[in-house]
mmCIF file with all atom_site columns, N, CA and C in Angstrom:
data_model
loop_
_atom_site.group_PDB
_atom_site.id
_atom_site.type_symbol
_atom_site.label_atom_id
_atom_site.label_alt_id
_atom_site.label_comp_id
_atom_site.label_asym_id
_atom_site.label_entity_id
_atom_site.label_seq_id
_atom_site.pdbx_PDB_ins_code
_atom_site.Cartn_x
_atom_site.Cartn_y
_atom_site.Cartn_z
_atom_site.occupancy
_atom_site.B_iso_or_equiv
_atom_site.pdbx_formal_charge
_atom_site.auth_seq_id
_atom_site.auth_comp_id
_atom_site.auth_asym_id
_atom_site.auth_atom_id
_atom_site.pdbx_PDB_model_num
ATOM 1   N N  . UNK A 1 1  ? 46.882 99.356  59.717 1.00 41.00 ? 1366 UNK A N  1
ATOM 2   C CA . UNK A 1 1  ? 47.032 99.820  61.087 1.00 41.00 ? 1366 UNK A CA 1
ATOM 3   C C  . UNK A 1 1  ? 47.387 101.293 61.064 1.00 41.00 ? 1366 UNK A C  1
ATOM 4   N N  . UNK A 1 2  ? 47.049 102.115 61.790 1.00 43.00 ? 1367 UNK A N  1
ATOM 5   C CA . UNK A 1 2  ? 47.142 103.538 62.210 1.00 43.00 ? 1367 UNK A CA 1
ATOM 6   C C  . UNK A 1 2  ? 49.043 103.860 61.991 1.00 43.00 ? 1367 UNK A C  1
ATOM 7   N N  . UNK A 1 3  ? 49.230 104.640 61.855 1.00 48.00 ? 1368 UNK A N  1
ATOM 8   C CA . UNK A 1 3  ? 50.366 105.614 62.161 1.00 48.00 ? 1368 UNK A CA 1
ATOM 9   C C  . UNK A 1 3  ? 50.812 106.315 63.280 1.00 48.00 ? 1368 UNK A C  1
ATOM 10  N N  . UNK A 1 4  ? 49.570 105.357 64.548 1.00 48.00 ? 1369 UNK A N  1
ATOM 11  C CA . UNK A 1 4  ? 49.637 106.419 65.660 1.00 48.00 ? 1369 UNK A CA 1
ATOM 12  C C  . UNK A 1 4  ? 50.642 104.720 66.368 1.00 48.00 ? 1369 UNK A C  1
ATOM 13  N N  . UNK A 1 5  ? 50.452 103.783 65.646 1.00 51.00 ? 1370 UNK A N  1
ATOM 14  C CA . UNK A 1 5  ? 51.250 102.914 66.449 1.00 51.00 ? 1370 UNK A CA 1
ATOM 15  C C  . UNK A 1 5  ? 52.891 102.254 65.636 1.00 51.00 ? 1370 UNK A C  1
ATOM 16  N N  . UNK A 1 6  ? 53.503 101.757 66.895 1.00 53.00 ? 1371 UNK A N  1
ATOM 17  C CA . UNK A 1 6  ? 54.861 100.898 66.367 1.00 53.00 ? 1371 UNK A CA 1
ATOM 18  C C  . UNK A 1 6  ? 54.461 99.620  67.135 1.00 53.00 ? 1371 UNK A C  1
ATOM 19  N N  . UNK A 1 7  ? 54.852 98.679  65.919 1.00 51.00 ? 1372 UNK A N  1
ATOM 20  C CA . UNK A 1 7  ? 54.029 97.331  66.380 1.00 51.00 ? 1372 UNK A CA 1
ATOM 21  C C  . UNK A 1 7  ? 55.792 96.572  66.704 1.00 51.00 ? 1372 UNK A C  1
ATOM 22  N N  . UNK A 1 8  ? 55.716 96.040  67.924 1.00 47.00 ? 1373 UNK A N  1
ATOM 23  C CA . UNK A 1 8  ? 57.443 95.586  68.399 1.00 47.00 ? 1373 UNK A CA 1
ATOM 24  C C  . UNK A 1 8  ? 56.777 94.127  68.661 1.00 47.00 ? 1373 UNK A C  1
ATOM 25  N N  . UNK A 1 9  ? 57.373 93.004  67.845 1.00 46.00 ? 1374 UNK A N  1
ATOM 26  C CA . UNK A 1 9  ? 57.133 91.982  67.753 1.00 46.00 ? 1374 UNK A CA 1
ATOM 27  C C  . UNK A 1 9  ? 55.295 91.526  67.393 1.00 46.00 ? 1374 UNK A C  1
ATOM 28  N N  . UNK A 1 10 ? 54.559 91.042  68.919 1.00 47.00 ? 1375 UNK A N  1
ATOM 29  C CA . UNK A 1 10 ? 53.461 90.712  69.095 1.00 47.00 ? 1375 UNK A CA 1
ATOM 30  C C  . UNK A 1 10 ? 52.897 91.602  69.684 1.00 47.00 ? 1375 UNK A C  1
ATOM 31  N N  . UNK A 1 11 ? 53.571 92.394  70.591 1.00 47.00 ? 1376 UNK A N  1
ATOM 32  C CA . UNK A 1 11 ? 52.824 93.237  71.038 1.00 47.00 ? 1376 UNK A CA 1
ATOM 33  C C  . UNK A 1 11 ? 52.939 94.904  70.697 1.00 47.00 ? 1376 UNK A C  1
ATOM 34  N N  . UNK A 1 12 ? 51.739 95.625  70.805 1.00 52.00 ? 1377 UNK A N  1
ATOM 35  C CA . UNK A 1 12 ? 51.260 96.776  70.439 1.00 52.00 ? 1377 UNK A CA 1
ATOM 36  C C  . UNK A 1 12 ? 51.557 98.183  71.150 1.00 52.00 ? 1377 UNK A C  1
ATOM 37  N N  . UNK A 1 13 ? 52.718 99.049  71.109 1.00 50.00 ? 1378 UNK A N  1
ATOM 38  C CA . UNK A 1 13 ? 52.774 100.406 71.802 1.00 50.00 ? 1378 UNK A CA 1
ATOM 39  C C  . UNK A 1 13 ? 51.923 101.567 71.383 1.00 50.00 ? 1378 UNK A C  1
ATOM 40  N N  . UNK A 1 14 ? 50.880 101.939 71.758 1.00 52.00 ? 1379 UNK A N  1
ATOM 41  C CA . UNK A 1 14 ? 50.705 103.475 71.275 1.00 52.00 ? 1379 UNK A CA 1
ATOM 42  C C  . UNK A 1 14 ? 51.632 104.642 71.404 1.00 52.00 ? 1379 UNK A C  1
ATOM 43  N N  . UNK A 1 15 ? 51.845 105.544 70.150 1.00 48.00 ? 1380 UNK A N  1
ATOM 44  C CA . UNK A 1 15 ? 52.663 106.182 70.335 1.00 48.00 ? 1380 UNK A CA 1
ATOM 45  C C  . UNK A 1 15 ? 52.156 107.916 70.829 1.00 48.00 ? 1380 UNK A C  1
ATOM 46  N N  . UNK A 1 16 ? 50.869 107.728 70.094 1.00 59.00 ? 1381 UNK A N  1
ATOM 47  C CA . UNK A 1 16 ? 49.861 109.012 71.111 1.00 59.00 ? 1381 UNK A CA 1
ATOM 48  C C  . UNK A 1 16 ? 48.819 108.367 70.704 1.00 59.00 ? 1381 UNK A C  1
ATOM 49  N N  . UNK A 1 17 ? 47.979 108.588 72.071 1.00 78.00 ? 1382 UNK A N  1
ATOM 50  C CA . UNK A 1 17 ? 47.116 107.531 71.762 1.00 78.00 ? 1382 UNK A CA 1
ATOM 51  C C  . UNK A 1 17 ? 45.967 108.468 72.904 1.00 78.00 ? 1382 UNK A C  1
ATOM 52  N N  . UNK A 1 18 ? 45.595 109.681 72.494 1.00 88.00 ? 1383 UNK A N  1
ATOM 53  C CA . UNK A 1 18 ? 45.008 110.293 73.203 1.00 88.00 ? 1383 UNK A CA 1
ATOM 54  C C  . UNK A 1 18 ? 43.972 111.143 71.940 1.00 88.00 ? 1383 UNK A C  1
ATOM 55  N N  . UNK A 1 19 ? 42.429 111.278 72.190 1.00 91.00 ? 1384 UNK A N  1
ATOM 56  C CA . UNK A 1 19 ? 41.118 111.604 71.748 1.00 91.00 ? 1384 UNK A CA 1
ATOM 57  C C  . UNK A 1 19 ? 40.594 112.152 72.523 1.00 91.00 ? 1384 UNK A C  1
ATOM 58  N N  . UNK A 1 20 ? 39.904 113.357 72.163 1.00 93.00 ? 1385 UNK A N  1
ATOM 59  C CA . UNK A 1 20 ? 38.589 113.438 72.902 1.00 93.00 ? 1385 UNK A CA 1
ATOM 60  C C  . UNK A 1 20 ? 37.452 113.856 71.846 1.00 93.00 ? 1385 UNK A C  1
ATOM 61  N N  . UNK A 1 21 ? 36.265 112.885 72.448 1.00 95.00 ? 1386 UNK A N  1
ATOM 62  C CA . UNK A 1 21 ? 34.722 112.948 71.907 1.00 95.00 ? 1386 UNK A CA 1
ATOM 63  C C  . UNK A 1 21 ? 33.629 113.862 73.099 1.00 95.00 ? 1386 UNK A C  1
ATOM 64  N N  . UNK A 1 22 ? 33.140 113.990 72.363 1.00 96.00 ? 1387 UNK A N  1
ATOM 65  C CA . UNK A 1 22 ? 31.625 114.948 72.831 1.00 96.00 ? 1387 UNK A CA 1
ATOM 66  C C  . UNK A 1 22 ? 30.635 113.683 73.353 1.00 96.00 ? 1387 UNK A C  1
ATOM 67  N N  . UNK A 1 23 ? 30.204 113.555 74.755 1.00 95.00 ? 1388 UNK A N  1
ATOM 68  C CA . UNK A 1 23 ? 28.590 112.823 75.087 1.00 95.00 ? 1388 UNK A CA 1
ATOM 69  C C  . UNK A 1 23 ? 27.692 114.014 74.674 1.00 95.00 ? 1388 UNK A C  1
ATOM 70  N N  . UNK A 1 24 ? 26.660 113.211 73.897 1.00 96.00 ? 1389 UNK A N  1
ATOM 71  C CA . UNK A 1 24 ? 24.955 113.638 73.094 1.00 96.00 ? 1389 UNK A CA 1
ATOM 72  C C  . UNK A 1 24 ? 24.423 112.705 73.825 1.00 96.00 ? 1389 UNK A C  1
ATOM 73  N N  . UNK A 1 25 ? 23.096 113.409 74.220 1.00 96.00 ? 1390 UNK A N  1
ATOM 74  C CA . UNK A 1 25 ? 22.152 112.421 74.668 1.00 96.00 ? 1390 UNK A CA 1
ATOM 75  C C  . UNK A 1 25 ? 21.568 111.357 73.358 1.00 96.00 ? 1390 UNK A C  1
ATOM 76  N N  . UNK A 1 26 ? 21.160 110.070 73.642 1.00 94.00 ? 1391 UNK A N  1
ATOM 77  C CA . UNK A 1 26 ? 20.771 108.937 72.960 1.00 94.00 ? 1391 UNK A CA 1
ATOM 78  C C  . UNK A 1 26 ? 19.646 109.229 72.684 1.00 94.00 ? 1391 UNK A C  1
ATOM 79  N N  . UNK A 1 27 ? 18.648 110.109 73.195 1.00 91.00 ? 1392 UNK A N  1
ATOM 80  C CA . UNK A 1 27 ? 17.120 110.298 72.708 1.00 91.00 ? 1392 UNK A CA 1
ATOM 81  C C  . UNK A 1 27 ? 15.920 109.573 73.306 1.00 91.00 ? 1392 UNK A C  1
ATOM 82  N N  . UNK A 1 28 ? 14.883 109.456 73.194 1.00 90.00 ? 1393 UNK A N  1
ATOM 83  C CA . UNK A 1 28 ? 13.596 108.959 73.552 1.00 90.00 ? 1393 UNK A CA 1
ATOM 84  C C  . UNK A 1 28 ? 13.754 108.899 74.840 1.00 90.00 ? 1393 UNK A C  1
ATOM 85  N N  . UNK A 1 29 ? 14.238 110.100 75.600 1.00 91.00 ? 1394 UNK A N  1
ATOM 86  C CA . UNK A 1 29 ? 13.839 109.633 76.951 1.00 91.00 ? 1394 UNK A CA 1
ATOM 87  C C  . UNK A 1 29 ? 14.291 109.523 77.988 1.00 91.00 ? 1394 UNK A C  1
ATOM 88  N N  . UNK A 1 30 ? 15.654 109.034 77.585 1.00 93.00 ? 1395 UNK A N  1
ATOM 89  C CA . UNK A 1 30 ? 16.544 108.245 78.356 1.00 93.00 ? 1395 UNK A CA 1
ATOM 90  C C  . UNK A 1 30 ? 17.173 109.131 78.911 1.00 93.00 ? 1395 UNK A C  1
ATOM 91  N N  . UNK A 1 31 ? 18.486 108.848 79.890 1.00 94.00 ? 1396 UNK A N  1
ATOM 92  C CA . UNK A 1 31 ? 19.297 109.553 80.563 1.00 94.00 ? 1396 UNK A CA 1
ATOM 93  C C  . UNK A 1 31 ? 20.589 108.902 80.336 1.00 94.00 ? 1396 UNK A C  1
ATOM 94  N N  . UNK A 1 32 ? 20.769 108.195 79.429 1.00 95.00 ? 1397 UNK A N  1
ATOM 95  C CA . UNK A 1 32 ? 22.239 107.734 78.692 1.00 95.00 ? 1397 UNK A CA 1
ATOM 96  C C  . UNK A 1 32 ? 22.792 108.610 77.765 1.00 95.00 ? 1397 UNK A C  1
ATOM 97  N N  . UNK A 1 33 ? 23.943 108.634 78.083 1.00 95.00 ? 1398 UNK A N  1
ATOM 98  C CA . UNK A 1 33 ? 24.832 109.403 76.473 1.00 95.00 ? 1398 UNK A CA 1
ATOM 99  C C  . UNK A 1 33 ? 25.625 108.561 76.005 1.00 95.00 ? 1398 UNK A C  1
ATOM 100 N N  . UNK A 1 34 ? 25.887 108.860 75.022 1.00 94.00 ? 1399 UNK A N  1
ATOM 101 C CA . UNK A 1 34 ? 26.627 108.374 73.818 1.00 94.00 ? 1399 UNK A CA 1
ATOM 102 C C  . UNK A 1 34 ? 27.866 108.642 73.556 1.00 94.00 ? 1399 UNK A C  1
ATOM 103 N N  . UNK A 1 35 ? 28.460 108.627 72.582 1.00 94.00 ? 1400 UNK A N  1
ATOM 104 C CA . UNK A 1 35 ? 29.992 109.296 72.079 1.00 94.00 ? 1400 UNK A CA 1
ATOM 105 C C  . UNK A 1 35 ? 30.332 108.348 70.623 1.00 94.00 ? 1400 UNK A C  1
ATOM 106 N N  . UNK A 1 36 ? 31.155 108.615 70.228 1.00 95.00 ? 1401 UNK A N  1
ATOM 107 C CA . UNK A 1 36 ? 31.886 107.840 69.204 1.00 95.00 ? 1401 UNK A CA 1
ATOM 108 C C  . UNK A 1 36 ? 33.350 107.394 69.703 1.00 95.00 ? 1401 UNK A C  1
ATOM 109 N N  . UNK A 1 37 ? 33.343 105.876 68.895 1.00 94.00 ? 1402 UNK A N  1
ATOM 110 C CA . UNK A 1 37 ? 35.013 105.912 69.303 1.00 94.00 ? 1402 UNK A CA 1
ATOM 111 C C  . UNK A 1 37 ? 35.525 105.749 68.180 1.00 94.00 ? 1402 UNK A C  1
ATOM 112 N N  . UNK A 1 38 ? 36.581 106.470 68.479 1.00 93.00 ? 1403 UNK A N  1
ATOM 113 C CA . UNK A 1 38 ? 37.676 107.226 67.293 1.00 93.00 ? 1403 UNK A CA 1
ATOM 114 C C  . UNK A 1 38 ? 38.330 106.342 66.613 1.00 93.00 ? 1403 UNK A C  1
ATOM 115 N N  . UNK A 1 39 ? 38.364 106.555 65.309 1.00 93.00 ? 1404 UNK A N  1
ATOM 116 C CA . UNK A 1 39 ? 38.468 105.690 63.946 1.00 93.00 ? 1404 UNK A CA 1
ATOM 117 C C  . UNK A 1 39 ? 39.983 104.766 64.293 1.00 93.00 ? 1404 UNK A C  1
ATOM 118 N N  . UNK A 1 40 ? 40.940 105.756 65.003 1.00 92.00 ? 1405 UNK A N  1
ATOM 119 C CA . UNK A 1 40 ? 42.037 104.772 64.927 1.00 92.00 ? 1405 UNK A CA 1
ATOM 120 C C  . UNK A 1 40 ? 42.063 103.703 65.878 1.00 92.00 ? 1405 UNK A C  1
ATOM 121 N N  . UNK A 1 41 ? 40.985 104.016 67.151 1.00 92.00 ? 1406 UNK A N  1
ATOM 122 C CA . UNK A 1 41 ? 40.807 102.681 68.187 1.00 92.00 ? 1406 UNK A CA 1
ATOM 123 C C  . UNK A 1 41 ? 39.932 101.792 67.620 1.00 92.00 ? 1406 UNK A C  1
ATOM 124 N N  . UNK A 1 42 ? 39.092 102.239 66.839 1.00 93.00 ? 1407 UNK A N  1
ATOM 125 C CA . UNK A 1 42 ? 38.080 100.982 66.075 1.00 93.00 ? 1407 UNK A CA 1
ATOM 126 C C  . UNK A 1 42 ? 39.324 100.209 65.342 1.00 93.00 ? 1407 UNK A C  1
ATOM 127 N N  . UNK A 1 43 ? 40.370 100.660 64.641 1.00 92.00 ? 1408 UNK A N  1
ATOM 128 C CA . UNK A 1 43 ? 41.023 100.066 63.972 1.00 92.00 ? 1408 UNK A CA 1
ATOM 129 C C  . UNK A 1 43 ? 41.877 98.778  64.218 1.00 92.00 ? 1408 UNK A C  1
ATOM 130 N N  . UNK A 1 44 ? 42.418 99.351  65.771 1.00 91.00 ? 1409 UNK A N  1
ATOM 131 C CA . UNK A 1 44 ? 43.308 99.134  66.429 1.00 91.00 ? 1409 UNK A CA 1
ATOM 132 C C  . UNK A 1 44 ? 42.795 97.585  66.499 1.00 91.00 ? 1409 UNK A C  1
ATOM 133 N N  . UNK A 1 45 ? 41.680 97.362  67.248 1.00 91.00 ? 1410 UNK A N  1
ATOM 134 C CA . UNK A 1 45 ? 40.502 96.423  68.220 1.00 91.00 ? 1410 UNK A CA 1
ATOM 135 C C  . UNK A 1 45 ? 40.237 95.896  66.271 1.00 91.00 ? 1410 UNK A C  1
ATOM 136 N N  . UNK A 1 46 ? 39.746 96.458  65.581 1.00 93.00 ? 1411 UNK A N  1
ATOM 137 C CA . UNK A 1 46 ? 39.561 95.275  64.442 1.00 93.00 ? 1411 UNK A CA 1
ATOM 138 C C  . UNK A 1 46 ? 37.685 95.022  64.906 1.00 93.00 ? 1411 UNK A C  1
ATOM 139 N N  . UNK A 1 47 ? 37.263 96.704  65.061 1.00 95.00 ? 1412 UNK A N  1
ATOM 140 C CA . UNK A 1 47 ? 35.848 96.416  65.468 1.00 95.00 ? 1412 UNK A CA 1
ATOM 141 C C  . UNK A 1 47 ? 35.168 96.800  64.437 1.00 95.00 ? 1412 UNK A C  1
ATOM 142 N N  . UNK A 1 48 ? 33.669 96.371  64.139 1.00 96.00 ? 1413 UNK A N  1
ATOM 143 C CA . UNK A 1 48 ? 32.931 96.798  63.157 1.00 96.00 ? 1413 UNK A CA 1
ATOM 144 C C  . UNK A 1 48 ? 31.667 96.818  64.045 1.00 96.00 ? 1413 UNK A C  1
ATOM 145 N N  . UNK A 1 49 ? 30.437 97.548  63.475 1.00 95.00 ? 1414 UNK A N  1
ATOM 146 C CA . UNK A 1 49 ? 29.214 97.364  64.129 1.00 95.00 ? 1414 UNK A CA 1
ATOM 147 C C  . UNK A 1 49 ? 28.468 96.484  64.466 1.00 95.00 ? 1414 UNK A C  1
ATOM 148 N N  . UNK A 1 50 ? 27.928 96.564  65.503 1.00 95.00 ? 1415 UNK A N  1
ATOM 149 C CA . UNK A 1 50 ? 27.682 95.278  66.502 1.00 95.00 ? 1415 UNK A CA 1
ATOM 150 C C  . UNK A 1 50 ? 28.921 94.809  67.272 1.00 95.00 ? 1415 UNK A C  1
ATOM 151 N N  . UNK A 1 51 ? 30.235 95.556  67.099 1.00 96.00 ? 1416 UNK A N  1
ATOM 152 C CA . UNK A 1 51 ? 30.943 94.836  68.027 1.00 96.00 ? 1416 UNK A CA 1
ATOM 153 C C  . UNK A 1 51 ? 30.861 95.583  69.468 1.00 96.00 ? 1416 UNK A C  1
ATOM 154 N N  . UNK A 1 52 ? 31.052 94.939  71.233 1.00 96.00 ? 1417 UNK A N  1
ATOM 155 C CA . UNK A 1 52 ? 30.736 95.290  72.382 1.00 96.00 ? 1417 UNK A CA 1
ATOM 156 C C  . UNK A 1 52 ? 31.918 95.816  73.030 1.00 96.00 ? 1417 UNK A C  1
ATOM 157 N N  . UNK A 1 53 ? 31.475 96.666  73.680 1.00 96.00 ? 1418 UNK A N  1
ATOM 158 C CA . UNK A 1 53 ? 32.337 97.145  74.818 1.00 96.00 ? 1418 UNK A CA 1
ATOM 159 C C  . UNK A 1 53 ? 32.200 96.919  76.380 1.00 96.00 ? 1418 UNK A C  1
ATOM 160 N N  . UNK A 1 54 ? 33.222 96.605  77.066 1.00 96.00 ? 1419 UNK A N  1
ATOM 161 C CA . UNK A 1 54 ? 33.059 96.601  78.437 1.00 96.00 ? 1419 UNK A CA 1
ATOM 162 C C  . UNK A 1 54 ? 33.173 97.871  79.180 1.00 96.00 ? 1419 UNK A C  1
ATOM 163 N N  . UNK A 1 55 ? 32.551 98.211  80.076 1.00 96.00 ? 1420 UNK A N  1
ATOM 164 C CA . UNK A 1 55 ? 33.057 99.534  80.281 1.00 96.00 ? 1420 UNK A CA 1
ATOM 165 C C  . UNK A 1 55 ? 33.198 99.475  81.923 1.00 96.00 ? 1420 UNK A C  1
ATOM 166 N N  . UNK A 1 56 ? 34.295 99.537  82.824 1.00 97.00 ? 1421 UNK A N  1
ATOM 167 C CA . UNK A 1 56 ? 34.969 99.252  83.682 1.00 97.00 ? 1421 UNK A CA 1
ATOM 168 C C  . UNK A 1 56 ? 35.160 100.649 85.136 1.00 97.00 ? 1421 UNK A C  1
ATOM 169 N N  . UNK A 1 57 ? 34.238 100.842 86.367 1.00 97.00 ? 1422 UNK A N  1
ATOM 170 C CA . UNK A 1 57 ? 35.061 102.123 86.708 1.00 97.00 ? 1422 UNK A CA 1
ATOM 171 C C  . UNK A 1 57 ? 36.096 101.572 87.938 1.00 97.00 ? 1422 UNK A C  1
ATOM 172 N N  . UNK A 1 58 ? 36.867 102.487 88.093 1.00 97.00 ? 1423 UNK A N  1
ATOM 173 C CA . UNK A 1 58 ? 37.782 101.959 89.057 1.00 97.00 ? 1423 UNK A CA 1
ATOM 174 C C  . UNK A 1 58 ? 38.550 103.142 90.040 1.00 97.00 ? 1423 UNK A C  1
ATOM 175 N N  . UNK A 1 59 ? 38.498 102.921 91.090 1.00 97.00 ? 1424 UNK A N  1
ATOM 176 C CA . UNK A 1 59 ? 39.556 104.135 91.948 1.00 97.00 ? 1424 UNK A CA 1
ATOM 177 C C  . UNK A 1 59 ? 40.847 103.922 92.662 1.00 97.00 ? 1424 UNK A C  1
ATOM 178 N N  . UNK A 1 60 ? 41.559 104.641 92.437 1.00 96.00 ? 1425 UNK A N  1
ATOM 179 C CA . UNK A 1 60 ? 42.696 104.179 92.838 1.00 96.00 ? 1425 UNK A CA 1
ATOM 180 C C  . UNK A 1 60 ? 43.390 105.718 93.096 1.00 96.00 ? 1425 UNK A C  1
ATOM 181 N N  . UNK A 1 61 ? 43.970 106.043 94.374 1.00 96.00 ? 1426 UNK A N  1
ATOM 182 C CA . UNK A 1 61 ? 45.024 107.219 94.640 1.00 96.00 ? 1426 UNK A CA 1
ATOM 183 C C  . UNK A 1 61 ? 43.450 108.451 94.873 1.00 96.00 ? 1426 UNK A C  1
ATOM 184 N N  . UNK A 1 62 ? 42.441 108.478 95.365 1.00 96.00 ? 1427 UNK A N  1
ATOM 185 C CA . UNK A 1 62 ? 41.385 108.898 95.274 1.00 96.00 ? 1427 UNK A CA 1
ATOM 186 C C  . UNK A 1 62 ? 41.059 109.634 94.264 1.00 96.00 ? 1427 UNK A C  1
ATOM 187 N N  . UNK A 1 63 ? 41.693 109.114 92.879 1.00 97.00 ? 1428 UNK A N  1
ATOM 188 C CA . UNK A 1 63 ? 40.741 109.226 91.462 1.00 97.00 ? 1428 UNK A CA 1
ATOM 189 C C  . UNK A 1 63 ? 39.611 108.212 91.035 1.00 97.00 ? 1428 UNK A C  1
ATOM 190 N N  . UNK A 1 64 ? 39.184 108.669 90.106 1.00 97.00 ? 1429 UNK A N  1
ATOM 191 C CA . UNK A 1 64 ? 38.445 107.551 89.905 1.00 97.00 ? 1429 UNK A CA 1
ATOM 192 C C  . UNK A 1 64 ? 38.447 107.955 87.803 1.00 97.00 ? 1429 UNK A C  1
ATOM 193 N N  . UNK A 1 65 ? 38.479 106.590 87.249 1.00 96.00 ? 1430 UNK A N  1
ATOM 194 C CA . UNK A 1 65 ? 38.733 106.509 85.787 1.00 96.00 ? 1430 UNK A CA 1
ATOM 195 C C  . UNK A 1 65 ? 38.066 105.607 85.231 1.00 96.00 ? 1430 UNK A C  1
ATOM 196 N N  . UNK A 1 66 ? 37.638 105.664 84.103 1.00 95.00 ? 1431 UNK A N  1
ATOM 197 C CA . UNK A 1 66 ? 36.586 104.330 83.391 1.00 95.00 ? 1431 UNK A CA 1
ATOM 198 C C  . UNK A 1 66 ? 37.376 104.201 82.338 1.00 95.00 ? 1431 UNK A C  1
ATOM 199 N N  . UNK A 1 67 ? 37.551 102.576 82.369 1.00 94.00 ? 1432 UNK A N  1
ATOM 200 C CA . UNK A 1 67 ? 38.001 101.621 81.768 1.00 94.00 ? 1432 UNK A CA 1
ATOM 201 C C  . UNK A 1 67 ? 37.163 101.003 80.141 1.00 94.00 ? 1432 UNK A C  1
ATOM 202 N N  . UNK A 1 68 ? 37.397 101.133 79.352 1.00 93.00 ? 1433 UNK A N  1
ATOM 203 C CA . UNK A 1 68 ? 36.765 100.610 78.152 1.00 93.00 ? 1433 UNK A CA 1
ATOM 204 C C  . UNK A 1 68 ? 37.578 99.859  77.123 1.00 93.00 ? 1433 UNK A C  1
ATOM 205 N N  . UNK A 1 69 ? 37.101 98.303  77.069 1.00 94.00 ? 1434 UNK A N  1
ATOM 206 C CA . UNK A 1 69 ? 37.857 97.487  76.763 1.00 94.00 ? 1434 UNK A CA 1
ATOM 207 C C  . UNK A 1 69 ? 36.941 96.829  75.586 1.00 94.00 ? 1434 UNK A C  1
ATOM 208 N N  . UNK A 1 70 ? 37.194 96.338  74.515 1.00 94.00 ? 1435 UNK A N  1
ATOM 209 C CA . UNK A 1 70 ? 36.512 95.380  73.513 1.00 94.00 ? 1435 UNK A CA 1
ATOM 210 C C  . UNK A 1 70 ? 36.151 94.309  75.092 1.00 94.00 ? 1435 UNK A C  1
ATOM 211 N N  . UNK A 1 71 ? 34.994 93.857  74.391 1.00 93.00 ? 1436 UNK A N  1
ATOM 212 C CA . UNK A 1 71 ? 34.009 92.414  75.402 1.00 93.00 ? 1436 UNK A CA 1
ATOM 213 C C  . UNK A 1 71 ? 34.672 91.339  74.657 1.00 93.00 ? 1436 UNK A C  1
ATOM 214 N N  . UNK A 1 72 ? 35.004 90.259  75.596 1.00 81.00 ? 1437 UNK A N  1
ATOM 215 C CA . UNK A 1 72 ? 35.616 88.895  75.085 1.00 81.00 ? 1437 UNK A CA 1
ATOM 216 C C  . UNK A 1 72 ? 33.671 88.344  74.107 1.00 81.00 ? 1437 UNK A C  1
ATOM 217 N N  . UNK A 1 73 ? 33.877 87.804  73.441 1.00 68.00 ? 1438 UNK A N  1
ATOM 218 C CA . UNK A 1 73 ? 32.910 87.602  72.587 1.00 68.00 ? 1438 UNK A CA 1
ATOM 219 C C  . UNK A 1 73 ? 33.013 85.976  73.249 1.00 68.00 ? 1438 UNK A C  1
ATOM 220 N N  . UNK A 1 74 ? 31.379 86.015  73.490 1.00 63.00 ? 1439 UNK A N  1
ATOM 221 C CA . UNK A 1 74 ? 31.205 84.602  74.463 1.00 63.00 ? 1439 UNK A CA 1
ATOM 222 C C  . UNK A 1 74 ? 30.679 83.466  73.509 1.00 63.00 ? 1439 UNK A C  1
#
């Protein structure tokens, strides 16, 4: 597990838990971008390739923020 966390019992605190990545376009065409997610949140989640993301937007206080969560695996 990372150094960026203190693990208190079962559950998980980040202690900085802040990244930023670059969007690249995906190619052939499209109008999607991409990014990477950062080695210590892959860690965190216990993801490897092929694993999914949900990706969530939401507004609240007239912001608006996107949500990205590991996908419950069905």
């Amino acid at each position: 597990m990372s150094d960026l966390f203190d693990v208190v019992g079962c559950a998980t605190s980040m202690a900085k838990g802040k990244t930023t990545t670059t969007l690249v376009p995906t190619g052939g065409g499209s109008n999607s971008l991409r990014t990477t997610i950062p080695m210590w949140i892959v860690q965190q989640f216990g993801m490897t390739a092929g694993s999914k993301v949900e990706w969530r937007l939401s507004a609240e206080n007239g912001q608006m923020s996107i949500h990205v969560t590991p996908a419950e695996v069905e």
